Tab-separated table of C-alpha atoms in Angstrom:
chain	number	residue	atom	x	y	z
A	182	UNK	CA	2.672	-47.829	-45.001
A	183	UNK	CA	1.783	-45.336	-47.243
A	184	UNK	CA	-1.853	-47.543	-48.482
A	185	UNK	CA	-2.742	-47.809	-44.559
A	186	UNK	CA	-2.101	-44.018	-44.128
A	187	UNK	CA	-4.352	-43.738	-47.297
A	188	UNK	CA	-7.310	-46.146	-46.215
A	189	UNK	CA	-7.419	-43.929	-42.832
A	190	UNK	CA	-7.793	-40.657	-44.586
A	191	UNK	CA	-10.608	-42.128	-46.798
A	192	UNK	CA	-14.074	-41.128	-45.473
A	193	UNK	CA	-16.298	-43.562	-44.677
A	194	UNK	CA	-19.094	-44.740	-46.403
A	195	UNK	CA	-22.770	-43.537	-45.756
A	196	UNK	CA	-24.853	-45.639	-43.282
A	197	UNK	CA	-28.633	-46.566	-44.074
A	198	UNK	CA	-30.647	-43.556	-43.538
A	199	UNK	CA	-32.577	-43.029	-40.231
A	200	UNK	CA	-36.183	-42.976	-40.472
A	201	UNK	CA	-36.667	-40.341	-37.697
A	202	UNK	CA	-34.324	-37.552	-38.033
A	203	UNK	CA	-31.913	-36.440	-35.494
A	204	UNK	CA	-29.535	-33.918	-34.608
A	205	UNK	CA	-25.914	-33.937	-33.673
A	206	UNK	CA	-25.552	-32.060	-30.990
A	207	UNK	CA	-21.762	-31.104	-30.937
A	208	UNK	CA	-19.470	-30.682	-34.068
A	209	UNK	CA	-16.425	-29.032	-35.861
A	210	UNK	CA	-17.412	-28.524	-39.209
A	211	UNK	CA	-14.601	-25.694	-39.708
A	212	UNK	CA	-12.385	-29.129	-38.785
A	213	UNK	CA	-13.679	-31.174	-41.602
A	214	UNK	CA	-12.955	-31.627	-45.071
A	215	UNK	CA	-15.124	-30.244	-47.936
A	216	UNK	CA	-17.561	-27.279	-47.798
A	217	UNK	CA	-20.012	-26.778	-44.611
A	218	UNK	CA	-23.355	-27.397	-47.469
A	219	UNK	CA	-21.266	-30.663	-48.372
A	220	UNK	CA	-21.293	-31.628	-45.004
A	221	UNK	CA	-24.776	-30.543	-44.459
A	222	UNK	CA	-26.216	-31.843	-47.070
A	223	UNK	CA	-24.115	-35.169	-46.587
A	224	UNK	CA	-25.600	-35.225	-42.622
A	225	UNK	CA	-29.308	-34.342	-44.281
A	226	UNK	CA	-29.192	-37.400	-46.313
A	227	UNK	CA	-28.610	-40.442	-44.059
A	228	UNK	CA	-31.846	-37.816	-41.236
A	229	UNK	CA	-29.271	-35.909	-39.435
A	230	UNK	CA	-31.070	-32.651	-40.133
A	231	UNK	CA	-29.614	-30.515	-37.847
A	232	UNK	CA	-26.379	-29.393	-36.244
A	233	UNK	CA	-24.580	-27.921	-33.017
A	234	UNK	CA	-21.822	-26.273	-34.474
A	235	UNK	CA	-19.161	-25.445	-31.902
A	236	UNK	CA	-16.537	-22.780	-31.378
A	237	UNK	CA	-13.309	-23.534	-28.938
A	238	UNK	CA	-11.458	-19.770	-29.438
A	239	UNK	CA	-12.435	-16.338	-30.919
A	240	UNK	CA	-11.773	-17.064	-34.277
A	241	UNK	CA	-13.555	-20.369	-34.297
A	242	UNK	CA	-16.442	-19.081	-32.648
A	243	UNK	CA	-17.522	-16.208	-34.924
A	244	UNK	CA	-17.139	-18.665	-37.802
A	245	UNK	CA	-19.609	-20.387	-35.813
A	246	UNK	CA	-21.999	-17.553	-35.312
A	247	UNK	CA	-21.701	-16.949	-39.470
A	248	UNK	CA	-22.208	-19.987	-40.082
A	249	UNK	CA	-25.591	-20.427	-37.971
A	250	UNK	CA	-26.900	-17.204	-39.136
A	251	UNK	CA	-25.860	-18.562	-43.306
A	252	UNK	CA	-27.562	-21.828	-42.456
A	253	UNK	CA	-31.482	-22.190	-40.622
A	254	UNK	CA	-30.286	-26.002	-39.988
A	255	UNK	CA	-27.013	-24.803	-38.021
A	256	UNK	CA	-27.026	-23.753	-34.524
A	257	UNK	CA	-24.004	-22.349	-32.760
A	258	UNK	CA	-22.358	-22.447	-29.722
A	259	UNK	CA	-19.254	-20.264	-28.664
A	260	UNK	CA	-16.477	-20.063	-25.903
A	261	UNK	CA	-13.134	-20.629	-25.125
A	262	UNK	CA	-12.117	-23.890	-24.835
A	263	UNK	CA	-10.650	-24.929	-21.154
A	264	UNK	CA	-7.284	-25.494	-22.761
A	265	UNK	CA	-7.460	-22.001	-24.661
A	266	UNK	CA	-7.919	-19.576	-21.425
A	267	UNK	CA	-4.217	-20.967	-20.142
A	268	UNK	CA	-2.983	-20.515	-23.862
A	269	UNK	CA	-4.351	-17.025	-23.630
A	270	UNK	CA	-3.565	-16.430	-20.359
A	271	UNK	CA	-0.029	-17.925	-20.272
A	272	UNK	CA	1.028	-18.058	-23.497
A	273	UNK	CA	2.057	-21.246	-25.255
A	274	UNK	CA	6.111	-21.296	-25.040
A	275	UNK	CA	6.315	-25.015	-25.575
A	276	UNK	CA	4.620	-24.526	-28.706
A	277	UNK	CA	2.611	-27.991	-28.022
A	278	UNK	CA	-0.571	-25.983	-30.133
A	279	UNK	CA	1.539	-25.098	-33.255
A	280	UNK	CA	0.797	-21.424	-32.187
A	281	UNK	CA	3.503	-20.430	-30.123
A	282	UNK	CA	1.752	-17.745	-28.095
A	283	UNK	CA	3.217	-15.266	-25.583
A	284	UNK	CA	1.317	-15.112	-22.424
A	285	UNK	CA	-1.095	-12.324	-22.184
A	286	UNK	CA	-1.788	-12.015	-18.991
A	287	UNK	CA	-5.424	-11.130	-17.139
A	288	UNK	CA	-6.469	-8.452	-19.856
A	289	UNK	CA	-6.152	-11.267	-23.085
A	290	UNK	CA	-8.122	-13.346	-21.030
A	291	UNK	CA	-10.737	-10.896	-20.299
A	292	UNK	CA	-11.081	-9.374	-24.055
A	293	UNK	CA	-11.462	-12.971	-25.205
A	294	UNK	CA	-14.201	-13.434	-22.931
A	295	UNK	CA	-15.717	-10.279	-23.854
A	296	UNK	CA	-15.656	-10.916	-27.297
A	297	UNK	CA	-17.136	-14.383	-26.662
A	298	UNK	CA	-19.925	-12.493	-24.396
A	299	UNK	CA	-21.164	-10.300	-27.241
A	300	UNK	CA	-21.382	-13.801	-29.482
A	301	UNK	CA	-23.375	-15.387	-27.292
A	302	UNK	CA	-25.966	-13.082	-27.590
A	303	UNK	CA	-26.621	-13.222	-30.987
A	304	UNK	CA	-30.307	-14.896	-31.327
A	305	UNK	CA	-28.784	-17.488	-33.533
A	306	UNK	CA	-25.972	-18.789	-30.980
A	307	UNK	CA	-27.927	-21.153	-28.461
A	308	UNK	CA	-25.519	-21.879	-26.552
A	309	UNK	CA	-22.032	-21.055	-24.302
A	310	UNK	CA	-19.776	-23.402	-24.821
A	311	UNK	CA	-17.500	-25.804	-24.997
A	312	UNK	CA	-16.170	-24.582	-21.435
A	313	UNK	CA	-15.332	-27.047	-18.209
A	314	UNK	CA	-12.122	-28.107	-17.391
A	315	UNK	CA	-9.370	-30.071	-19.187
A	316	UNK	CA	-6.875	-31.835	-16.712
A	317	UNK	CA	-5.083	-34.149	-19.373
A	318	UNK	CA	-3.994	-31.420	-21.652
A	319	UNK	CA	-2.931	-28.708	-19.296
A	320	UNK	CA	-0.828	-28.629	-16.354
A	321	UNK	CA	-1.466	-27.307	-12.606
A	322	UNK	CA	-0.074	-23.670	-14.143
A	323	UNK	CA	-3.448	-23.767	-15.714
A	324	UNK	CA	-6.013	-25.214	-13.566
A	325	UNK	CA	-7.148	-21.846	-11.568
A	326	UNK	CA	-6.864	-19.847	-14.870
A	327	UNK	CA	-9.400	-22.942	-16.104
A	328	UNK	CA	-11.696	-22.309	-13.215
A	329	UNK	CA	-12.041	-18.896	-13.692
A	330	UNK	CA	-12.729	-18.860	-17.419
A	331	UNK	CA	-15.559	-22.141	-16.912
A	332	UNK	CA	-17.132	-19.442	-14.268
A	333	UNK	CA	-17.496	-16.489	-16.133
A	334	UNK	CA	-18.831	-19.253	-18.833
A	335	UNK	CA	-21.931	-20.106	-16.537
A	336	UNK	CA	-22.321	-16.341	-15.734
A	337	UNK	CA	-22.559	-15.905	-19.243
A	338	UNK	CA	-25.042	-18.525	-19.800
A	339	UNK	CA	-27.465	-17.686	-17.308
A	340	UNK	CA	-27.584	-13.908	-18.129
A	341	UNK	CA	-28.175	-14.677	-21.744
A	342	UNK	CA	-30.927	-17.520	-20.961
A	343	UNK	CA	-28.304	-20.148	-23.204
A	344	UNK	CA	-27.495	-23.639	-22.760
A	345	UNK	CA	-23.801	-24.376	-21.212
A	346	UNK	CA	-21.919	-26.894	-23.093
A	347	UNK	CA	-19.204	-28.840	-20.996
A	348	UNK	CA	-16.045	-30.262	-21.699
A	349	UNK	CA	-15.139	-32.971	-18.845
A	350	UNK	CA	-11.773	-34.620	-19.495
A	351	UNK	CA	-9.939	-36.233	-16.363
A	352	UNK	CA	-12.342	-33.444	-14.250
A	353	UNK	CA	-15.497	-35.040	-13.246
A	354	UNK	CA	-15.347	-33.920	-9.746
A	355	UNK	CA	-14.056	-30.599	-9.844
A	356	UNK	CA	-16.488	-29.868	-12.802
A	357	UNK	CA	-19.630	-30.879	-10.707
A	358	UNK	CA	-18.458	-28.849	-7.554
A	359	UNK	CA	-18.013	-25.958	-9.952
A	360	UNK	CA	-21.328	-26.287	-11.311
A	361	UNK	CA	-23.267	-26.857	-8.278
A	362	UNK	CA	-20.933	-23.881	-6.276
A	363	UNK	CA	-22.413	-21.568	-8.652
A	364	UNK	CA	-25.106	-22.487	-9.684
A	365	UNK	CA	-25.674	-24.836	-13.254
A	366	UNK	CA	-28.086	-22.878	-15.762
A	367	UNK	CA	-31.675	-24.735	-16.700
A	368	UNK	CA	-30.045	-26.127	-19.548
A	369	UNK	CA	-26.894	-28.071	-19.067
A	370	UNK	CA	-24.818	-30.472	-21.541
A	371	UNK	CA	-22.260	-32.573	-20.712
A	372	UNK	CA	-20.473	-32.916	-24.129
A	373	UNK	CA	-18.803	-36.122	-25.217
A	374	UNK	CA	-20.038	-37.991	-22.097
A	375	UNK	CA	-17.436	-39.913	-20.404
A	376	UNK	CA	-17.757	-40.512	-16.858
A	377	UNK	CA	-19.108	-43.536	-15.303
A	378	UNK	CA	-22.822	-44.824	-14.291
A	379	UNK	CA	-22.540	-43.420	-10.572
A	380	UNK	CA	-21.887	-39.604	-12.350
A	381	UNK	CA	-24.348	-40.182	-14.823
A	382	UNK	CA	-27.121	-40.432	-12.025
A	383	UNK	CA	-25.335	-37.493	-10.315
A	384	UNK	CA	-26.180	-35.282	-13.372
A	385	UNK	CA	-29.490	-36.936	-14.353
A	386	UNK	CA	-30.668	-35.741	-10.642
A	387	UNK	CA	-29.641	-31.763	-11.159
A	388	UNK	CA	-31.418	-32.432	-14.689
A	389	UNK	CA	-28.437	-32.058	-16.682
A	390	UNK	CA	-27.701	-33.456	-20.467
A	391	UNK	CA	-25.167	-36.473	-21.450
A	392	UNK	CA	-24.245	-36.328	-25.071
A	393	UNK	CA	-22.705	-39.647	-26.338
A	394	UNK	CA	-19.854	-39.807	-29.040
A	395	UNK	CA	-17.940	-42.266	-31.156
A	396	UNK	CA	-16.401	-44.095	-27.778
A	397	UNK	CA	-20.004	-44.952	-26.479
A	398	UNK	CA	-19.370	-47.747	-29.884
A	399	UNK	CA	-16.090	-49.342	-28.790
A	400	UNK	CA	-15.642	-52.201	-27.761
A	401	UNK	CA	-13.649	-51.743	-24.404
A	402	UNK	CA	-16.080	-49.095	-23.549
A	403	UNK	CA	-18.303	-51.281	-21.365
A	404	UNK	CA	-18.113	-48.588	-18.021
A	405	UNK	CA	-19.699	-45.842	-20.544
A	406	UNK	CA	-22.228	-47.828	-21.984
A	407	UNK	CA	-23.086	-48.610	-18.404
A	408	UNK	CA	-23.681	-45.072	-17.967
A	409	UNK	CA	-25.958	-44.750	-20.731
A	410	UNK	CA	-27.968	-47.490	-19.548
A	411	UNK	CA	-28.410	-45.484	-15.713
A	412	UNK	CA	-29.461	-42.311	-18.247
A	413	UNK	CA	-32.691	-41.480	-18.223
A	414	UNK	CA	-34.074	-41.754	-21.818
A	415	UNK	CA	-35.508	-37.656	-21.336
A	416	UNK	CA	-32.034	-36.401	-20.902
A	417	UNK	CA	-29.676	-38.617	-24.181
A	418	UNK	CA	-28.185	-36.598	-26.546
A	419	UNK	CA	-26.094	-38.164	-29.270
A	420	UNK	CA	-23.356	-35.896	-31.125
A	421	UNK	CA	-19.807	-36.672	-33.281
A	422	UNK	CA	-17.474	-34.263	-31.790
A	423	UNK	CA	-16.384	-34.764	-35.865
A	424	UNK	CA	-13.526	-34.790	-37.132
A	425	UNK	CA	-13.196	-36.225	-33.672
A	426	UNK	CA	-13.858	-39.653	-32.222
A	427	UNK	CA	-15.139	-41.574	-35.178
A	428	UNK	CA	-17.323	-44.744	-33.921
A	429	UNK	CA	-16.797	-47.997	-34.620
A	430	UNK	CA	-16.019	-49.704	-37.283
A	431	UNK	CA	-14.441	-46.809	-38.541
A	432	UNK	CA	-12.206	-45.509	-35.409
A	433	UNK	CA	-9.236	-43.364	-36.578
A	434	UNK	CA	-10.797	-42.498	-40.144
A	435	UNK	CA	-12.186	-39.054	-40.319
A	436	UNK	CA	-15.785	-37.992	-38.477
A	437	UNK	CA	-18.335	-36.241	-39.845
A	438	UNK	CA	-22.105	-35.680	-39.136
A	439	UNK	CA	-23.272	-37.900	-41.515
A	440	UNK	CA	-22.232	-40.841	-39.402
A	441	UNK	CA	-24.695	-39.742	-36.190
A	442	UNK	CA	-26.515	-43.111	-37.319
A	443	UNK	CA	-23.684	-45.541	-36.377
A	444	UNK	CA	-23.626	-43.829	-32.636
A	445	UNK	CA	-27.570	-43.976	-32.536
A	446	UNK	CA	-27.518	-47.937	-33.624
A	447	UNK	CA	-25.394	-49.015	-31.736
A	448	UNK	CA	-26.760	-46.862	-28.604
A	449	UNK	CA	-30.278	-48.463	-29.583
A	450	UNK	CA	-28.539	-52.003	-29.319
A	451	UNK	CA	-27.242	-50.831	-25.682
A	452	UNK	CA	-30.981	-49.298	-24.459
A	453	UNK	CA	-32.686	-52.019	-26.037
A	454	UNK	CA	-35.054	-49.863	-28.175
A	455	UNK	CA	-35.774	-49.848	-31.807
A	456	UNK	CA	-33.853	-47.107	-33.130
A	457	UNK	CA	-36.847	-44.970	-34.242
A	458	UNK	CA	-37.770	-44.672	-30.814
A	459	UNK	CA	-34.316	-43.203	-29.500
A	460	UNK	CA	-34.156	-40.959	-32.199
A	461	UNK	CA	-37.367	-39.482	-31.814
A	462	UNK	CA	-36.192	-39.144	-28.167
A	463	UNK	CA	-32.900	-37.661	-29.150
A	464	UNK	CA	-34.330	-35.267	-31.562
A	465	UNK	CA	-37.001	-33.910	-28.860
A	466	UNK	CA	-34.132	-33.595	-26.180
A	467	UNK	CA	-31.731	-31.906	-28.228
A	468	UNK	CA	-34.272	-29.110	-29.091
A	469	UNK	CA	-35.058	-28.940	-25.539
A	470	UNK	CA	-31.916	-28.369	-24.500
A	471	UNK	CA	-30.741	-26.156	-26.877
A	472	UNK	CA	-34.141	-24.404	-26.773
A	473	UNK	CA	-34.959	-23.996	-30.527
């Protein structure tokens, strides 16, 4: 037992570099082992020249914002997670997070947000996010206090001219009624892509962004590749989500940067493009819709 937990917490090894850089477009590097320049300099090697790195809570997002000002290569993006505005909010008596909060009420929830509102606009912080809504890992307690805190997201946005980062999970439709009830900013990413073919045309017609991940490259996946096939090339972004959702072969070892290529070869197999050509259209899209 103890050589399989071993061989899963061993990296994996670096893919053949890509000939046309790329950037990926969502990731944790405060997550992942080693230094941030190891990490960079591990993503830089195999093209993947540039990252998105994300915040999820206060803390996480400054380090974000330090991080992106340390590093010309590092953009950030900060917010409170949809699962962190019920933490706030209610507090966290189960003690599911390892935090054990108590609840905070309406005026946590609003310093948080104000904290996160001065962050995001910081000239090197591109973007608001990850924000949505998150119905697998919190209950109907939380679902309003969700709502409110993906609003004041978009406001936040909008009035800073920043791209909105989304995190979808068992939401699709009450995340698109929330965007389109008030109003999705210019620049709109759905993060970790995971609805179906009929959503992805949904999005692709209000102009919005569908970043693939890891599970775009598994095998039982079929209904997501399906919805990268009904993407229009203009609007494919390709990100880890690392330590997250490590693609295949290497599902359930840890995710970093440096494996963007696997996602973007295997994509390319999906598309039916050489995979010079969708990097060169990733890389162009992901500075679009990040605006940098």
């Amino acid at each position: 037992m103890a050589a399989k937990d071993d061989a899963r917490s061993t990296p994996p090894p670096l893919p053949e570099p890509l000939a046309v850089a790329v950037a990926d477009s969502h990731t944790h590097l405060d997550m992942q082992s080693g230094t941030p320049a190891e990490g960079l300099a591990k993503a830089a090697s195999v093209g993947v020249t540039t990252v998105v790195q994300v915040g999820c809570d206060v803390p996480g997002s400054r380090w974000a914002a330090e991080l992106a000002a340390q590093y010309e290569q590092v953009h950030a993006a900060v917010a409170l997670h949809p699962n962190e505005a019920p933490r706030i909010f209610l507090g966290d008596a189960d003690g599911w997070s390892g935090q054990q909060r108590k609840a905070g009420g309406a005026d946590a929830l609003d310093e948080a947000l104000a904290e996160i509102d001065r962050l995001a606009a910081l000239p090197q912080v591109l973007a608001v996010g990850e924000t949505g809504l998150d119905y697998f890992r919190t209950g109907p307690e939380g679902v309003e206090i969700q709502k409110e805190s993906f609003r004041r997201h978009i406001e936040m946005a909008k009035r800073h001219g920043k791209a909105l980062v989304i995190h979808d999970r068992d939401a699709h439709d009450d995340v698109i009624a929330l965007l389109l009830a008030e109003g999705a900013p210019e620049r709109t990413v759905f993060h970790c892509y995971s609805g179906d073919a009929d959503m992805a045309k949904t999005c692709a017609e209000h102009g919005w962004y569908l970043s693939f991940a890891g599970p775009v490259t598994f095998k039982a996946n079929q209904p997501l590749r399906d919805a990268l096939l009904a993407t229009p090339l203009d609007r494919i972004l390709v990100e880890t989500d690392a330590p997250f959702l490590t693609p295949h072969p290497y599902r359930g070892r840890p995710n970093a940067p440096y494996l963007i290529p696997v996602t973007v070869r295997s994509m390319a197999a999906t598309l039916g493009l050489h995979e010079d050509e969708l990097s060169a259209a990733v890389a162009e899209n992901t500075a679009r819709a990040f605006g940098y």
